[in-house]
mmCIF file with all atom_site columns, C-alpha atoms and ligand atoms in Angstrom:
data_model
loop_
_atom_site.group_PDB
_atom_site.id
_atom_site.type_symbol
_atom_site.label_atom_id
_atom_site.label_alt_id
_atom_site.label_comp_id
_atom_site.label_asym_id
_atom_site.label_entity_id
_atom_site.label_seq_id
_atom_site.pdbx_PDB_ins_code
_atom_site.Cartn_x
_atom_site.Cartn_y
_atom_site.Cartn_z
_atom_site.occupancy
_atom_site.B_iso_or_equiv
_atom_site.pdbx_formal_charge
_atom_site.auth_seq_id
_atom_site.auth_comp_id
_atom_site.auth_asym_id
_atom_site.auth_atom_id
_atom_site.pdbx_PDB_model_num
ATOM   1   C CA . UNK A 1 1   ? 0.022   -0.028 -0.024 1.00 98.00 ? 6   UNK A CA 1
ATOM   2   C CA . UNK A 1 2   ? 1.133   3.531  -0.581 1.00 98.00 ? 7   UNK A CA 1
ATOM   3   C CA . UNK A 1 3   ? 0.941   5.444  2.614  1.00 99.00 ? 8   UNK A CA 1
ATOM   4   C CA . UNK A 1 4   ? 1.662   9.125  3.172  1.00 99.00 ? 9   UNK A CA 1
ATOM   5   C CA . UNK A 1 5   ? 2.823   9.992  6.855  1.00 99.00 ? 10  UNK A CA 1
ATOM   6   C CA . UNK A 1 6   ? 3.261   13.237 8.624  1.00 98.00 ? 11  UNK A CA 1
ATOM   7   C CA . UNK A 1 7   ? 3.650   14.621 12.060 1.00 98.00 ? 12  UNK A CA 1
ATOM   8   C CA . UNK A 1 8   ? 4.535   17.766 13.881 1.00 98.00 ? 13  UNK A CA 1
ATOM   9   C CA . UNK A 1 9   ? 7.463   17.866 16.475 1.00 98.00 ? 14  UNK A CA 1
ATOM   10  C CA . UNK A 1 10  ? 5.395   16.127 19.138 1.00 98.00 ? 15  UNK A CA 1
ATOM   11  C CA . UNK A 1 11  ? 4.607   13.238 16.834 1.00 98.00 ? 16  UNK A CA 1
ATOM   12  C CA . UNK A 1 12  ? 8.087   13.097 15.060 1.00 98.00 ? 17  UNK A CA 1
ATOM   13  C CA . UNK A 1 13  ? 9.576   10.138 17.252 1.00 98.00 ? 18  UNK A CA 1
ATOM   14  C CA . UNK A 1 14  ? 6.524   7.887  16.770 1.00 98.00 ? 19  UNK A CA 1
ATOM   15  C CA . UNK A 1 15  ? 6.062   8.828  12.999 1.00 98.00 ? 20  UNK A CA 1
ATOM   16  C CA . UNK A 1 16  ? 9.825   7.903  12.461 1.00 98.00 ? 21  UNK A CA 1
ATOM   17  C CA . UNK A 1 17  ? 9.371   4.527  14.072 1.00 98.00 ? 22  UNK A CA 1
ATOM   18  C CA . UNK A 1 18  ? 6.245   3.825  12.126 1.00 98.00 ? 23  UNK A CA 1
ATOM   19  C CA . UNK A 1 19  ? 7.948   4.615  8.910  1.00 98.00 ? 24  UNK A CA 1
ATOM   20  C CA . UNK A 1 20  ? 10.510  1.916  9.576  1.00 98.00 ? 25  UNK A CA 1
ATOM   21  C CA . UNK A 1 21  ? 7.919   -0.527 10.647 1.00 97.00 ? 26  UNK A CA 1
ATOM   22  C CA . UNK A 1 22  ? 5.693   0.133  7.735  1.00 98.00 ? 27  UNK A CA 1
ATOM   23  C CA . UNK A 1 23  ? 8.685   -0.031 5.232  1.00 98.00 ? 28  UNK A CA 1
ATOM   24  C CA . UNK A 1 24  ? 9.710   -3.444 6.810  1.00 98.00 ? 29  UNK A CA 1
ATOM   25  C CA . UNK A 1 25  ? 6.152   -4.634 6.408  1.00 98.00 ? 30  UNK A CA 1
ATOM   26  C CA . UNK A 1 26  ? 6.524   -3.930 2.626  1.00 98.00 ? 31  UNK A CA 1
ATOM   27  C CA . UNK A 1 27  ? 4.474   -0.672 2.215  1.00 98.00 ? 32  UNK A CA 1
ATOM   28  C CA . UNK A 1 28  ? 5.620   2.198  0.085  1.00 98.00 ? 33  UNK A CA 1
ATOM   29  C CA . UNK A 1 29  ? 5.967   5.239  2.334  1.00 98.00 ? 34  UNK A CA 1
ATOM   30  C CA . UNK A 1 30  ? 5.817   8.982  1.420  1.00 98.00 ? 35  UNK A CA 1
ATOM   31  C CA . UNK A 1 31  ? 7.276   10.784 4.340  1.00 98.00 ? 36  UNK A CA 1
ATOM   32  C CA . UNK A 1 32  ? 5.883   14.430 4.150  1.00 98.00 ? 37  UNK A CA 1
ATOM   33  C CA . UNK A 1 33  ? 7.516   15.731 7.248  1.00 98.00 ? 38  UNK A CA 1
ATOM   34  C CA . UNK A 1 34  ? 8.254   17.152 9.698  1.00 98.00 ? 39  UNK A CA 1
ATOM   35  C CA . UNK A 1 35  ? 11.855  16.199 9.352  1.00 98.00 ? 40  UNK A CA 1
ATOM   36  C CA . UNK A 1 36  ? 13.121  16.936 12.947 1.00 97.00 ? 41  UNK A CA 1
ATOM   37  C CA . UNK A 1 37  ? 11.841  17.586 16.356 1.00 97.00 ? 42  UNK A CA 1
ATOM   38  C CA . UNK A 1 38  ? 11.945  21.423 16.100 1.00 98.00 ? 43  UNK A CA 1
ATOM   39  C CA . UNK A 1 39  ? 8.664   23.085 16.863 1.00 98.00 ? 44  UNK A CA 1
ATOM   40  C CA . UNK A 1 40  ? 6.272   23.420 13.748 1.00 98.00 ? 45  UNK A CA 1
ATOM   41  C CA . UNK A 1 41  ? 2.676   23.588 13.010 1.00 98.00 ? 46  UNK A CA 1
ATOM   42  C CA . UNK A 1 42  ? 0.539   20.384 12.625 1.00 98.00 ? 47  UNK A CA 1
ATOM   43  C CA . UNK A 1 43  ? -1.825  21.810 10.069 1.00 98.00 ? 48  UNK A CA 1
ATOM   44  C CA . UNK A 1 44  ? 0.936   22.118 7.394  1.00 98.00 ? 49  UNK A CA 1
ATOM   45  C CA . UNK A 1 45  ? 1.454   18.295 7.628  1.00 98.00 ? 50  UNK A CA 1
ATOM   46  C CA . UNK A 1 46  ? -2.243  17.457 7.898  1.00 98.00 ? 51  UNK A CA 1
ATOM   47  C CA . UNK A 1 47  ? -2.985  19.293 4.744  1.00 98.00 ? 52  UNK A CA 1
ATOM   48  C CA . UNK A 1 48  ? -0.110  17.711 2.855  1.00 98.00 ? 53  UNK A CA 1
ATOM   49  C CA . UNK A 1 49  ? -1.024  14.242 3.830  1.00 98.00 ? 54  UNK A CA 1
ATOM   50  C CA . UNK A 1 50  ? -4.706  14.882 3.306  1.00 98.00 ? 55  UNK A CA 1
ATOM   51  C CA . UNK A 1 51  ? -4.203  16.271 -0.197 1.00 98.00 ? 56  UNK A CA 1
ATOM   52  C CA . UNK A 1 52  ? -1.905  13.417 -1.196 1.00 98.00 ? 57  UNK A CA 1
ATOM   53  C CA . UNK A 1 53  ? -4.753  10.953 -0.211 1.00 98.00 ? 58  UNK A CA 1
ATOM   54  C CA . UNK A 1 54  ? -7.449  13.038 -1.791 1.00 98.00 ? 59  UNK A CA 1
ATOM   55  C CA . UNK A 1 55  ? -5.451  13.286 -5.026 1.00 98.00 ? 60  UNK A CA 1
ATOM   56  C CA . UNK A 1 56  ? -4.858  9.478  -5.147 1.00 98.00 ? 61  UNK A CA 1
ATOM   57  C CA . UNK A 1 57  ? -1.020  9.899  -4.762 1.00 98.00 ? 62  UNK A CA 1
ATOM   58  C CA . UNK A 1 58  ? -1.375  7.836  -1.728 1.00 98.00 ? 63  UNK A CA 1
ATOM   59  C CA . UNK A 1 59  ? -3.783  5.014  -0.634 1.00 98.00 ? 64  UNK A CA 1
ATOM   60  C CA . UNK A 1 60  ? -3.968  6.031  2.872  1.00 99.00 ? 65  UNK A CA 1
ATOM   61  C CA . UNK A 1 61  ? -2.510  8.643  5.313  1.00 99.00 ? 66  UNK A CA 1
ATOM   62  C CA . UNK A 1 62  ? -1.262  8.384  8.818  1.00 99.00 ? 67  UNK A CA 1
ATOM   63  C CA . UNK A 1 63  ? -0.666  11.548 10.981 1.00 98.00 ? 68  UNK A CA 1
ATOM   64  C CA . UNK A 1 64  ? 0.827   11.916 14.447 1.00 98.00 ? 69  UNK A CA 1
ATOM   65  C CA . UNK A 1 65  ? 0.688   14.993 16.745 1.00 98.00 ? 70  UNK A CA 1
ATOM   66  C CA . UNK A 1 66  ? 0.554   15.501 20.605 1.00 98.00 ? 71  UNK A CA 1
ATOM   67  C CA . UNK A 1 67  ? -3.080  14.389 20.955 1.00 98.00 ? 72  UNK A CA 1
ATOM   68  C CA . UNK A 1 68  ? -3.941  13.310 17.482 1.00 98.00 ? 73  UNK A CA 1
ATOM   69  C CA . UNK A 1 69  ? -6.812  15.832 17.625 1.00 98.00 ? 74  UNK A CA 1
ATOM   70  C CA . UNK A 1 70  ? -5.210  18.975 15.847 1.00 98.00 ? 75  UNK A CA 1
ATOM   71  C CA . UNK A 1 71  ? -4.263  16.577 12.903 1.00 98.00 ? 76  UNK A CA 1
ATOM   72  C CA . UNK A 1 72  ? -7.745  15.004 12.697 1.00 98.00 ? 77  UNK A CA 1
ATOM   73  C CA . UNK A 1 73  ? -9.420  18.477 12.699 1.00 98.00 ? 78  UNK A CA 1
ATOM   74  C CA . UNK A 1 74  ? -7.018  19.759 9.965  1.00 98.00 ? 79  UNK A CA 1
ATOM   75  C CA . UNK A 1 75  ? -6.993  16.706 7.760  1.00 98.00 ? 80  UNK A CA 1
ATOM   76  C CA . UNK A 1 76  ? -10.835 16.583 7.637  1.00 98.00 ? 81  UNK A CA 1
ATOM   77  C CA . UNK A 1 77  ? -10.835 20.062 6.056  1.00 98.00 ? 82  UNK A CA 1
ATOM   78  C CA . UNK A 1 78  ? -9.423  18.494 2.997  1.00 98.00 ? 83  UNK A CA 1
ATOM   79  C CA . UNK A 1 79  ? -12.250 17.304 0.601  1.00 98.00 ? 84  UNK A CA 1
ATOM   80  C CA . UNK A 1 80  ? -12.260 13.523 0.307  1.00 98.00 ? 85  UNK A CA 1
ATOM   81  C CA . UNK A 1 81  ? -10.480 12.931 3.593  1.00 98.00 ? 86  UNK A CA 1
ATOM   82  C CA . UNK A 1 82  ? -12.115 10.828 6.241  1.00 98.00 ? 87  UNK A CA 1
ATOM   83  C CA . UNK A 1 83  ? -9.608  11.102 9.148  1.00 99.00 ? 88  UNK A CA 1
ATOM   84  C CA . UNK A 1 84  ? -10.165 9.168  12.229 1.00 99.00 ? 89  UNK A CA 1
ATOM   85  C CA . UNK A 1 85  ? -8.363  9.655  15.577 1.00 98.00 ? 90  UNK A CA 1
ATOM   86  C CA . UNK A 1 86  ? -7.831  6.215  17.150 1.00 98.00 ? 91  UNK A CA 1
ATOM   87  C CA . UNK A 1 87  ? -6.762  5.366  20.516 1.00 97.00 ? 92  UNK A CA 1
ATOM   88  C CA . UNK A 1 88  ? -7.933  1.731  20.725 1.00 97.00 ? 93  UNK A CA 1
ATOM   89  C CA . UNK A 1 89  ? -7.907  -1.413 18.454 1.00 98.00 ? 94  UNK A CA 1
ATOM   90  C CA . UNK A 1 90  ? -11.715 -1.109 18.566 1.00 98.00 ? 95  UNK A CA 1
ATOM   91  C CA . UNK A 1 91  ? -11.559 2.412  17.242 1.00 98.00 ? 96  UNK A CA 1
ATOM   92  C CA . UNK A 1 92  ? -9.254  1.268  14.400 1.00 98.00 ? 97  UNK A CA 1
ATOM   93  C CA . UNK A 1 93  ? -11.510 -1.662 13.482 1.00 98.00 ? 98  UNK A CA 1
ATOM   94  C CA . UNK A 1 94  ? -14.766 0.122  13.639 1.00 98.00 ? 99  UNK A CA 1
ATOM   95  C CA . UNK A 1 95  ? -13.551 3.269  11.713 1.00 99.00 ? 100 UNK A CA 1
ATOM   96  C CA . UNK A 1 96  ? -12.465 1.112  8.913  1.00 99.00 ? 101 UNK A CA 1
ATOM   97  C CA . UNK A 1 97  ? -15.637 -1.030 8.785  1.00 98.00 ? 102 UNK A CA 1
ATOM   98  C CA . UNK A 1 98  ? -18.053 1.650  9.138  1.00 98.00 ? 103 UNK A CA 1
ATOM   99  C CA . UNK A 1 99  ? -16.468 5.117  8.103  1.00 98.00 ? 104 UNK A CA 1
ATOM   100 C CA . UNK A 1 100 ? -14.059 3.792  5.402  1.00 98.00 ? 105 UNK A CA 1
ATOM   101 C CA . UNK A 1 101 ? -11.606 6.184  6.922  1.00 99.00 ? 106 UNK A CA 1
ATOM   102 C CA . UNK A 1 102 ? -8.551  6.939  4.764  1.00 99.00 ? 107 UNK A CA 1
ATOM   103 C CA . UNK A 1 103 ? -6.380  8.855  7.209  1.00 99.00 ? 108 UNK A CA 1
ATOM   104 C CA . UNK A 1 104 ? -5.447  7.621  10.740 1.00 98.00 ? 109 UNK A CA 1
ATOM   105 C CA . UNK A 1 105 ? -4.727  10.261 13.291 1.00 98.00 ? 110 UNK A CA 1
ATOM   106 C CA . UNK A 1 106 ? -2.560  9.282  16.234 1.00 98.00 ? 111 UNK A CA 1
ATOM   107 C CA . UNK A 1 107 ? -1.352  10.720 19.563 1.00 98.00 ? 112 UNK A CA 1
ATOM   108 C CA . UNK A 1 108 ? 2.168   10.614 20.352 1.00 98.00 ? 113 UNK A CA 1
ATOM   109 C CA . UNK A 1 109 ? 1.091   8.947  23.601 1.00 97.00 ? 114 UNK A CA 1
ATOM   110 C CA . UNK A 1 110 ? 0.138   5.965  21.613 1.00 96.00 ? 115 UNK A CA 1
ATOM   111 C CA . UNK A 1 111 ? 3.975   5.416  21.460 1.00 94.00 ? 116 UNK A CA 1
ATOM   112 C CA . UNK A 1 112 ? 3.607   4.079  25.119 1.00 95.00 ? 117 UNK A CA 1
ATOM   113 C CA . UNK A 1 113 ? 0.904   1.536  24.142 1.00 94.00 ? 118 UNK A CA 1
ATOM   114 C CA . UNK A 1 114 ? 2.587   -1.719 23.315 1.00 94.00 ? 119 UNK A CA 1
ATOM   115 C CA . UNK A 1 115 ? -0.364  -2.463 20.976 1.00 96.00 ? 120 UNK A CA 1
ATOM   116 C CA . UNK A 1 116 ? 0.142   0.596  18.800 1.00 98.00 ? 121 UNK A CA 1
ATOM   117 C CA . UNK A 1 117 ? 1.670   -1.385 15.883 1.00 97.00 ? 122 UNK A CA 1
ATOM   118 C CA . UNK A 1 118 ? -1.184  -3.819 16.035 1.00 98.00 ? 123 UNK A CA 1
ATOM   119 C CA . UNK A 1 119 ? -3.575  -0.810 15.945 1.00 98.00 ? 124 UNK A CA 1
ATOM   120 C CA . UNK A 1 120 ? -1.954  0.504  12.844 1.00 98.00 ? 125 UNK A CA 1
ATOM   121 C CA . UNK A 1 121 ? -1.992  -2.943 11.205 1.00 98.00 ? 126 UNK A CA 1
ATOM   122 C CA . UNK A 1 122 ? -5.600  -3.379 12.096 1.00 98.00 ? 127 UNK A CA 1
ATOM   123 C CA . UNK A 1 123 ? -6.449  -0.043 10.647 1.00 98.00 ? 128 UNK A CA 1
ATOM   124 C CA . UNK A 1 124 ? -4.616  -0.856 7.429  1.00 98.00 ? 129 UNK A CA 1
ATOM   125 C CA . UNK A 1 125 ? -5.895  -4.332 7.045  1.00 98.00 ? 130 UNK A CA 1
ATOM   126 C CA . UNK A 1 126 ? -9.595  -4.053 8.011  1.00 98.00 ? 131 UNK A CA 1
ATOM   127 C CA . UNK A 1 127 ? -11.911 -3.713 5.010  1.00 98.00 ? 132 UNK A CA 1
ATOM   128 C CA . UNK A 1 128 ? -14.915 -1.275 4.705  1.00 98.00 ? 133 UNK A CA 1
ATOM   129 C CA . UNK A 1 129 ? -18.290 -3.049 5.049  1.00 98.00 ? 134 UNK A CA 1
ATOM   130 C CA . UNK A 1 130 ? -20.173 -0.888 2.507  1.00 98.00 ? 135 UNK A CA 1
ATOM   131 C CA . UNK A 1 131 ? -23.936 -1.469 2.437  1.00 98.00 ? 136 UNK A CA 1
ATOM   132 C CA . UNK A 1 132 ? -25.749 0.891  4.755  1.00 98.00 ? 137 UNK A CA 1
ATOM   133 C CA . UNK A 1 133 ? -22.406 2.548  5.676  1.00 98.00 ? 138 UNK A CA 1
ATOM   134 C CA . UNK A 1 134 ? -21.690 3.433  2.025  1.00 98.00 ? 139 UNK A CA 1
ATOM   135 C CA . UNK A 1 135 ? -25.105 5.361  1.968  1.00 98.00 ? 140 UNK A CA 1
ATOM   136 C CA . UNK A 1 136 ? -23.786 7.364  5.021  1.00 98.00 ? 141 UNK A CA 1
ATOM   137 C CA . UNK A 1 137 ? -20.483 7.988  3.329  1.00 98.00 ? 142 UNK A CA 1
ATOM   138 C CA . UNK A 1 138 ? -22.332 9.042  0.141  1.00 98.00 ? 143 UNK A CA 1
ATOM   139 C CA . UNK A 1 139 ? -24.045 11.658 2.299  1.00 98.00 ? 144 UNK A CA 1
ATOM   140 C CA . UNK A 1 140 ? -20.677 13.157 3.552  1.00 98.00 ? 145 UNK A CA 1
ATOM   141 C CA . UNK A 1 141 ? -19.397 13.137 -0.057 1.00 98.00 ? 146 UNK A CA 1
ATOM   142 C CA . UNK A 1 142 ? -22.556 14.905 -1.339 1.00 98.00 ? 147 UNK A CA 1
ATOM   143 C CA . UNK A 1 143 ? -22.254 17.509 1.389  1.00 97.00 ? 148 UNK A CA 1
ATOM   144 C CA . UNK A 1 144 ? -18.611 18.117 0.545  1.00 97.00 ? 149 UNK A CA 1
ATOM   145 C CA . UNK A 1 145 ? -19.527 18.539 -3.186 1.00 96.00 ? 150 UNK A CA 1
ATOM   146 C CA . UNK A 1 146 ? -22.083 21.274 -2.254 1.00 96.00 ? 151 UNK A CA 1
ATOM   147 C CA . UNK A 1 147 ? -19.900 23.152 0.300  1.00 94.00 ? 152 UNK A CA 1
ATOM   148 C CA . UNK A 1 148 ? -16.133 22.620 -0.140 1.00 85.00 ? 153 UNK A CA 1
ATOM   149 C CA . UNK A 1 149 ? -13.779 23.772 -2.917 1.00 74.00 ? 154 UNK A CA 1
ATOM   150 C CA . UNK A 1 150 ? -10.733 21.922 -3.907 1.00 67.00 ? 155 UNK A CA 1
ATOM   151 C CA . UNK A 1 151 ? -7.414  23.960 -3.699 1.00 62.00 ? 156 UNK A CA 1
ATOM   152 C CA . UNK A 1 152 ? -7.073  26.007 -6.797 1.00 57.00 ? 157 UNK A CA 1
ATOM   153 C CA . UNK A 1 153 ? -10.745 25.858 -7.765 1.00 50.00 ? 158 UNK A CA 1
HETATM 154 C C1 . RB5 B 2 .   ? 1.672   20.935 19.933 1.00 52.57 ? 63  RB5 B C1 1
HETATM 155 O O1 . RB5 B 2 .   ? 2.133   21.520 20.849 1.00 52.57 ? 63  RB5 B O1 1
HETATM 156 C C2 . RB5 B 2 .   ? 0.285   20.383 20.081 1.00 52.57 ? 63  RB5 B C2 1
HETATM 157 O O2 . RB5 B 2 .   ? -0.655  21.367 20.183 1.00 52.57 ? 63  RB5 B O2 1
HETATM 158 C C3 . RB5 B 2 .   ? 0.058   19.488 18.796 1.00 52.57 ? 63  RB5 B C3 1
HETATM 159 O O3 . RB5 B 2 .   ? 1.025   18.446 18.804 1.00 52.57 ? 63  RB5 B O3 1
HETATM 160 C C4 . RB5 B 2 .   ? -1.325  18.722 18.840 1.00 52.57 ? 63  RB5 B C4 1
HETATM 161 O O4 . RB5 B 2 .   ? -1.347  17.917 20.197 1.00 52.57 ? 63  RB5 B O4 1
HETATM 162 C C5 . RB5 B 2 .   ? -2.538  19.377 18.589 1.00 52.57 ? 63  RB5 B C5 1
HETATM 163 O O5 . RB5 B 2 .   ? -3.563  18.978 18.450 1.00 52.57 ? 63  RB5 B O5 1
#
C-alpha cells in the first residue's frame, strides 16, 4: 500500500518509528515531514498528507501530533478525507468497517501503548463493510461537493 505519513514535532519520534515499521512490512511510504523535532505547525502536515490521499497519490495517510486531535481536525478540512483519531484497537477496527476512514490520526502518547503497531496494522488491514455505511459516506461526499472547494478551484 502507498501510505503518506506526517507529524508535527510532538509526533516526530512515533512517526519515524512507524515509517521503519511500515517499510519493513512492505509498504511504500511517502514521508511528508516534519523532518526533525523542532517546533512546527501540525496543520501544514495534515494538509500535505490529506491532499496526497485526496489526489490519489497515496492510498492512505497516517498523522501523529501530541493528541492526534489537531491533526484530525485539520485533515478533515481536505475534501475527500475521512480522518479518524484512534486510541484503541476497537476504534481502528470500527472506523475502517463503518467510516471507510482513509487517514489515521494518532497521539504521540500511543507510542507508550505496546499495541500501537497492532492498532496501525488493524487499521490498514480491515476492509470497509459498505452497504448501509456506504449510504452514510455518500451523504458526506454529497455535502462536501455542495460546500467545499478543492485547492485552486
Ligand atoms: C503541539 O504543541 C500540540 O498542540 C500538537 O501536537 C497537537 O497536540 C494538537 O492537537
